[in-house]
mmCIF file of C-alpha atoms in Angstrom:
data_model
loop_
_atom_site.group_PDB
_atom_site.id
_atom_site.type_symbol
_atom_site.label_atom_id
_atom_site.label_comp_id
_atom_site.label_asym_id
_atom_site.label_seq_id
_atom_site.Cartn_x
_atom_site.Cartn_y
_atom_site.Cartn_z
ATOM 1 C CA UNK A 407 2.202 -74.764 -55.615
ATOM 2 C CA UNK A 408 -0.184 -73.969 -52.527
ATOM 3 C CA UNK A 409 -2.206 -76.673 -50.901
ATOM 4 C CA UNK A 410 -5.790 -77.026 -50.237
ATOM 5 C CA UNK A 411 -6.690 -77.880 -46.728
ATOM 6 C CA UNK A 412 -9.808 -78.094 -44.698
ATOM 7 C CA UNK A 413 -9.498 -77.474 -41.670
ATOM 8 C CA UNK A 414 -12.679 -78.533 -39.767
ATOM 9 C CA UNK A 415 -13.300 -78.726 -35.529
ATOM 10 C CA UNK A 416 -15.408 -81.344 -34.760
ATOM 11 C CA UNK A 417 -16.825 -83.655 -31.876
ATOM 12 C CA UNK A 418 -16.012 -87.008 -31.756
ATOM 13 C CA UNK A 419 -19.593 -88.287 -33.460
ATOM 14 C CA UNK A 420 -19.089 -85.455 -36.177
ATOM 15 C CA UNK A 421 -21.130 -82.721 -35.249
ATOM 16 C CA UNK A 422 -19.631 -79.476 -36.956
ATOM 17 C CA UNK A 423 -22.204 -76.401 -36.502
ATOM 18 C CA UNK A 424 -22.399 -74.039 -33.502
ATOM 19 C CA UNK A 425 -19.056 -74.728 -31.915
ATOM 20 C CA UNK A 426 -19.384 -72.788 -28.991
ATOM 21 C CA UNK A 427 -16.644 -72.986 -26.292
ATOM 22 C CA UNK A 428 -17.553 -75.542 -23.788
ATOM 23 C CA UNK A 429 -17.606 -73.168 -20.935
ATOM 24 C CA UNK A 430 -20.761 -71.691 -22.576
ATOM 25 C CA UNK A 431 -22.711 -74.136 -23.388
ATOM 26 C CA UNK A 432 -21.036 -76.068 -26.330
ATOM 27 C CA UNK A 433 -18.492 -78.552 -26.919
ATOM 28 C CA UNK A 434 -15.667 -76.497 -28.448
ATOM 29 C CA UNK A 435 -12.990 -77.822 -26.193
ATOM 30 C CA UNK A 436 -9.444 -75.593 -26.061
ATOM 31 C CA UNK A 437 -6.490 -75.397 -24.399
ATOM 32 C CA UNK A 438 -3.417 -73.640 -24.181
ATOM 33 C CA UNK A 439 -1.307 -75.868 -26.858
ATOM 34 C CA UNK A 440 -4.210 -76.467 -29.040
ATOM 35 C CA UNK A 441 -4.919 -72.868 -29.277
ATOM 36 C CA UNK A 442 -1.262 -72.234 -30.173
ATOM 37 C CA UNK A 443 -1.198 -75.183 -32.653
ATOM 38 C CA UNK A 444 -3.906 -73.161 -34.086
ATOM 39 C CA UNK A 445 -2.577 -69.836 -34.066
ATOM 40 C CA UNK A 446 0.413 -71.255 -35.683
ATOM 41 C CA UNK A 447 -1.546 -72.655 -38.581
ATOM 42 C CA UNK A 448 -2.971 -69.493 -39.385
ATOM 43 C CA UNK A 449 -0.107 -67.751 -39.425
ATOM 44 C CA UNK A 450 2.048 -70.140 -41.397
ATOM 45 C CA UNK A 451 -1.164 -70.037 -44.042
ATOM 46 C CA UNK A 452 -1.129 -67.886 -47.325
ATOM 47 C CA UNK A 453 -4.528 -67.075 -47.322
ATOM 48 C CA UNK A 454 -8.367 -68.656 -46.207
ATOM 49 C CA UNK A 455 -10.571 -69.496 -48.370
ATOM 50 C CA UNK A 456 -14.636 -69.728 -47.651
ATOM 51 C CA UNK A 457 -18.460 -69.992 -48.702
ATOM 52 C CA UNK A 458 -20.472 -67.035 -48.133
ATOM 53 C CA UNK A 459 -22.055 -68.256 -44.882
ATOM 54 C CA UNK A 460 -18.772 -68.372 -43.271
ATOM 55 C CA UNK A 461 -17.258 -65.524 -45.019
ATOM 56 C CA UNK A 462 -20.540 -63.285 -43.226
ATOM 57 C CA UNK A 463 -19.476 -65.071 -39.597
ATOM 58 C CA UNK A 464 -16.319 -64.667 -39.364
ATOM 59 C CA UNK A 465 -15.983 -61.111 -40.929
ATOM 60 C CA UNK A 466 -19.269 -60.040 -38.129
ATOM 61 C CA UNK A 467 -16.331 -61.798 -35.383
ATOM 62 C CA UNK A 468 -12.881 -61.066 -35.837
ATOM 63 C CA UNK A 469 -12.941 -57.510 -36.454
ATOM 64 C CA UNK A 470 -14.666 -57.608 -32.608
ATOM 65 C CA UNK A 471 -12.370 -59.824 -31.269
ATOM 66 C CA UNK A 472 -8.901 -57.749 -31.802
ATOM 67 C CA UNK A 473 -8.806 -56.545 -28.702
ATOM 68 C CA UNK A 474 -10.129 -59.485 -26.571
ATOM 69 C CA UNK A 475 -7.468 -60.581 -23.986
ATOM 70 C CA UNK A 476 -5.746 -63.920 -25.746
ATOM 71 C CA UNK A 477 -7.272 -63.318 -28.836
ATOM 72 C CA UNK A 478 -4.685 -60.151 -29.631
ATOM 73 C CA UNK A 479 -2.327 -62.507 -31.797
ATOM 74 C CA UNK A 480 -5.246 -65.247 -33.098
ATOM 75 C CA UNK A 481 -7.142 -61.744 -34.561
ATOM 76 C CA UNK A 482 -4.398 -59.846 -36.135
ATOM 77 C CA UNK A 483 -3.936 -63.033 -38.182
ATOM 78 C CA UNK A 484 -7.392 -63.536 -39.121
ATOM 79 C CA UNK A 485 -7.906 -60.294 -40.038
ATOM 80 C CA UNK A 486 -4.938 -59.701 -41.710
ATOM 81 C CA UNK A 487 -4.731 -62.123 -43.984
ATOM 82 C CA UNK A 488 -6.226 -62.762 -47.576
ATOM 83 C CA UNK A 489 -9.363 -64.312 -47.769
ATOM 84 C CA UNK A 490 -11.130 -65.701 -51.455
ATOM 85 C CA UNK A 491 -14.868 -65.677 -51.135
ATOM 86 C CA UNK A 492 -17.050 -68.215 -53.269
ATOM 87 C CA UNK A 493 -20.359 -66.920 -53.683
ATOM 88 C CA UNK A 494 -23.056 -66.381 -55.824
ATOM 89 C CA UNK A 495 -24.945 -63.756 -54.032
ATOM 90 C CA UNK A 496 -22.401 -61.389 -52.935
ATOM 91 C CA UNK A 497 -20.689 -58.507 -55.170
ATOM 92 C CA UNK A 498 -17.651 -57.222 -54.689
ATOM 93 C CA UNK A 499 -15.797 -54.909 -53.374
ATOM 94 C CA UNK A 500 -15.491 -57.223 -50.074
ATOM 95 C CA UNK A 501 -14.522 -56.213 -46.617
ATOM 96 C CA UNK A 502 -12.333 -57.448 -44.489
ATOM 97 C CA UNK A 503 -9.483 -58.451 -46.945
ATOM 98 C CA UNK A 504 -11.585 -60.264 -48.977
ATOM 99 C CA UNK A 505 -11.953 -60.961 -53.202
ATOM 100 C CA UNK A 506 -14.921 -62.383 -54.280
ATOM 101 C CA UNK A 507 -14.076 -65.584 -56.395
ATOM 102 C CA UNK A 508 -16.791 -65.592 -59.448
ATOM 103 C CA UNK A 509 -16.893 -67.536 -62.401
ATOM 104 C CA UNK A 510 -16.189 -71.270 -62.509
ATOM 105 C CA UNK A 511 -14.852 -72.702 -59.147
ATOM 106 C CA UNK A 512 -12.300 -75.351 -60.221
ATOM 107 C CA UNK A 513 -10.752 -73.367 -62.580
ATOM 108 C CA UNK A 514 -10.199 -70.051 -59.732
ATOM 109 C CA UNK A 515 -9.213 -72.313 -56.965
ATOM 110 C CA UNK A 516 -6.529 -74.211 -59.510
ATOM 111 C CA UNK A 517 -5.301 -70.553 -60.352
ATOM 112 C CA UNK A 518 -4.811 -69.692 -56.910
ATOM 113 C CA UNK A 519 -3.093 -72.920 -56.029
ATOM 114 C CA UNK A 520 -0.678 -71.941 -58.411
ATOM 115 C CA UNK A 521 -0.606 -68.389 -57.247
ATOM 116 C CA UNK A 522 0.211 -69.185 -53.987
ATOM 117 C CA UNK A 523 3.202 -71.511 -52.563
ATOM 118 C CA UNK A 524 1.881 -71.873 -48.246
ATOM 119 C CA UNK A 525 -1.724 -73.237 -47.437
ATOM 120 C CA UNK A 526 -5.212 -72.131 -48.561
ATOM 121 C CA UNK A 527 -6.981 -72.702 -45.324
ATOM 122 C CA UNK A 528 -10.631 -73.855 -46.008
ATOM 123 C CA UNK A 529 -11.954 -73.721 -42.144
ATOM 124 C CA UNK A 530 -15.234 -74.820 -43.018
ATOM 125 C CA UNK A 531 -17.654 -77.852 -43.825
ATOM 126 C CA UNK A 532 -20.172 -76.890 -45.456
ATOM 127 C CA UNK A 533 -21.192 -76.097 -49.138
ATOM 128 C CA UNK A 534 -18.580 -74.943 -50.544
ATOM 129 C CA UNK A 535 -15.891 -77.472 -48.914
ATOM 130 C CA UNK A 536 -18.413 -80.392 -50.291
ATOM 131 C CA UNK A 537 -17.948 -78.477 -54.076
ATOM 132 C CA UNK A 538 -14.539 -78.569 -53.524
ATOM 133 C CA UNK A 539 -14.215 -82.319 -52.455
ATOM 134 C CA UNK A 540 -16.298 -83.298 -55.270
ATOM 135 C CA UNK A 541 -14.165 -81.554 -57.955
ATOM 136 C CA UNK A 542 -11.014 -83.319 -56.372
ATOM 137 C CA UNK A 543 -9.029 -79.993 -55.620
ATOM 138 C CA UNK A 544 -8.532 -80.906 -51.750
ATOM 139 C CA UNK A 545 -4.819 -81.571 -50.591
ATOM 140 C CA UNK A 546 -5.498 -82.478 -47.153
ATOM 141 C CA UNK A 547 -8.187 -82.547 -44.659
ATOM 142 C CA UNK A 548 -7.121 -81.311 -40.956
ATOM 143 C CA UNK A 549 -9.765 -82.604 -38.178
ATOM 144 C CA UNK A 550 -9.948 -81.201 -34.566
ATOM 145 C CA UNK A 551 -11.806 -83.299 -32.630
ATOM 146 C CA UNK A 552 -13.011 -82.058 -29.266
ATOM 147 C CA UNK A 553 -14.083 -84.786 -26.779
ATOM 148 C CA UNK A 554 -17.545 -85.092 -26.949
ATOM 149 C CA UNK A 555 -20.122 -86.566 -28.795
ATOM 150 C CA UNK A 556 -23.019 -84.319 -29.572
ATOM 151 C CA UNK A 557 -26.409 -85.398 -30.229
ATOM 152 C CA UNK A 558 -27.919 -82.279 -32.145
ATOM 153 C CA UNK A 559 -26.839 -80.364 -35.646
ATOM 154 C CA UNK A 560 -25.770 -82.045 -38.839
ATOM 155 C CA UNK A 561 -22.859 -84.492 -39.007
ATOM 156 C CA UNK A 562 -19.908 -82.975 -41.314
ATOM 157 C CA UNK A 563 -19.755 -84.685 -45.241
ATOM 158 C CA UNK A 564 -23.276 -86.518 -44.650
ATOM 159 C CA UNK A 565 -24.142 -86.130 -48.013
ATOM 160 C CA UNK A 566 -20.217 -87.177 -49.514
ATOM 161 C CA UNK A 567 -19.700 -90.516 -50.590
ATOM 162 C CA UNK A 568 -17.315 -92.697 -49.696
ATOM 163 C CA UNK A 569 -13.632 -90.809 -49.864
ATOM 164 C CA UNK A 570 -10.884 -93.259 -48.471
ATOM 165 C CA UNK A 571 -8.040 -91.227 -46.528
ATOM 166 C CA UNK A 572 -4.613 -91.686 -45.628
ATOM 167 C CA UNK A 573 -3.434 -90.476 -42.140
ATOM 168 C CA UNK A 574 -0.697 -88.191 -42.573
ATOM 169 C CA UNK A 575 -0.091 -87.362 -38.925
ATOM 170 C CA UNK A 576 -1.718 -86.934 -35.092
ATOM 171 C CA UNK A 577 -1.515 -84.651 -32.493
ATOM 172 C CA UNK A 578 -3.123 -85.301 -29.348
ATOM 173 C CA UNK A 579 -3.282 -82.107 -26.688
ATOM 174 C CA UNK A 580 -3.692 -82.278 -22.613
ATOM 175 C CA UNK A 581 -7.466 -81.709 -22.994
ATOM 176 C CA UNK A 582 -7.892 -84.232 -24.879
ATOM 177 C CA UNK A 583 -8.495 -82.511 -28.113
ATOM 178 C CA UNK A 584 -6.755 -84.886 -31.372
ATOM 179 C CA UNK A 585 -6.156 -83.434 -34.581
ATOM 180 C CA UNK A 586 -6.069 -85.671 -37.419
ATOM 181 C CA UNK A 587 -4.406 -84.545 -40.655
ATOM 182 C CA UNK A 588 -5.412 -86.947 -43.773
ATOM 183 C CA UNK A 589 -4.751 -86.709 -47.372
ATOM 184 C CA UNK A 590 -6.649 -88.096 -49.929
ATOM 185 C CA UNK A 591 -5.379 -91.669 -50.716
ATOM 186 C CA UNK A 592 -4.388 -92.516 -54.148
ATOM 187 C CA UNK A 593 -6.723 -94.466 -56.221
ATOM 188 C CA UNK A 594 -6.936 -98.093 -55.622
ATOM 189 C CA UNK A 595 -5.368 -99.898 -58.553
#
């Protein structure tokens, strides 16, 4: 059975949007190992899995980025792989290796869990990763945090409740990036 995971970057105070790289003007921090700790997620994953918003962004990037120096490798993954789309707006066909998910949301992303026996790589936190908090179908939750804390955007889960988390494991890279991988902890008894 495949696992749900978000997979979210994020600044130390929990700003999520824009994540630009540092260099130009945002507080995306990478290095060498985190980028391959990355790369290696992706391509140990079965498929992504995303809202509309960041179905449109990423399918307007990657396609652009397959021949950007140090992206080769990072790109033929991204846009290689299957992708599930949640959406109401959208119709299908979908580009970029993408099937539109319709129809009732727990009940697709509990077929595809079965479908599947790797990850389903949610790299998003917005409204579809809050749907799929609240109908309890996440497996783990995979933080980057970049050293900063950034005063402007939204803060990632503000409008979650309380979710108690159990750390799973930690990674902490030479630029001081830490990834934190959680799973949901069991129910207090």
């Amino acid at each position: 059975m495949g696992r749900l995971i978000i997979n979210v970057g994020t600044t130390v105070n929990g700003a999520f949007e824009a994540p630009a790289p540092e260099p130009h003007g945002g507080w995306l921090v990478t290095d060498p190992d985190s980028m391959q700790a990355g790369l290696e997620m992706w391509q140990a994953a079965d498929a992504m899995v995303l809202g509309r918003k960041t179905y449109e962004g990423l399918s307007a990037a990657w396609p652009q980025l397959a021949n950007v120096p140090g992206f080769e490798a990072y790109a033929a993954r991204m846009n290689g792989m299957p992708k599930y789309v949640a959406s109401r707006s959208l119709t299908a066909p979908l580009d970029w290796n993408a099937t539109l998910v319709e129809g009732d949301l727990a009940e697709n992303i509990r077929r595809l869990k079965e479908e599947h026996h790797g990850n389903l790589i949610v790299p998003c936190a917005g409204e579809l990763t809050r749907a799929l908090i609240e109908l309890d179908l996440v497996d783990e939750f995979w933080f980057n945090v970049s050293p900063y804390l950034w005063g402007t955007g939204p803060r990632i889960f503000d409008e979650l409740g309380p979710i108690r988390l159990q750390l799973t494991s930690t990674t902490t890279f030479p630029s001081g990036v830490v990834r934190l991988c959680y799973r949901p902890a069991p129910a207090a008894e």
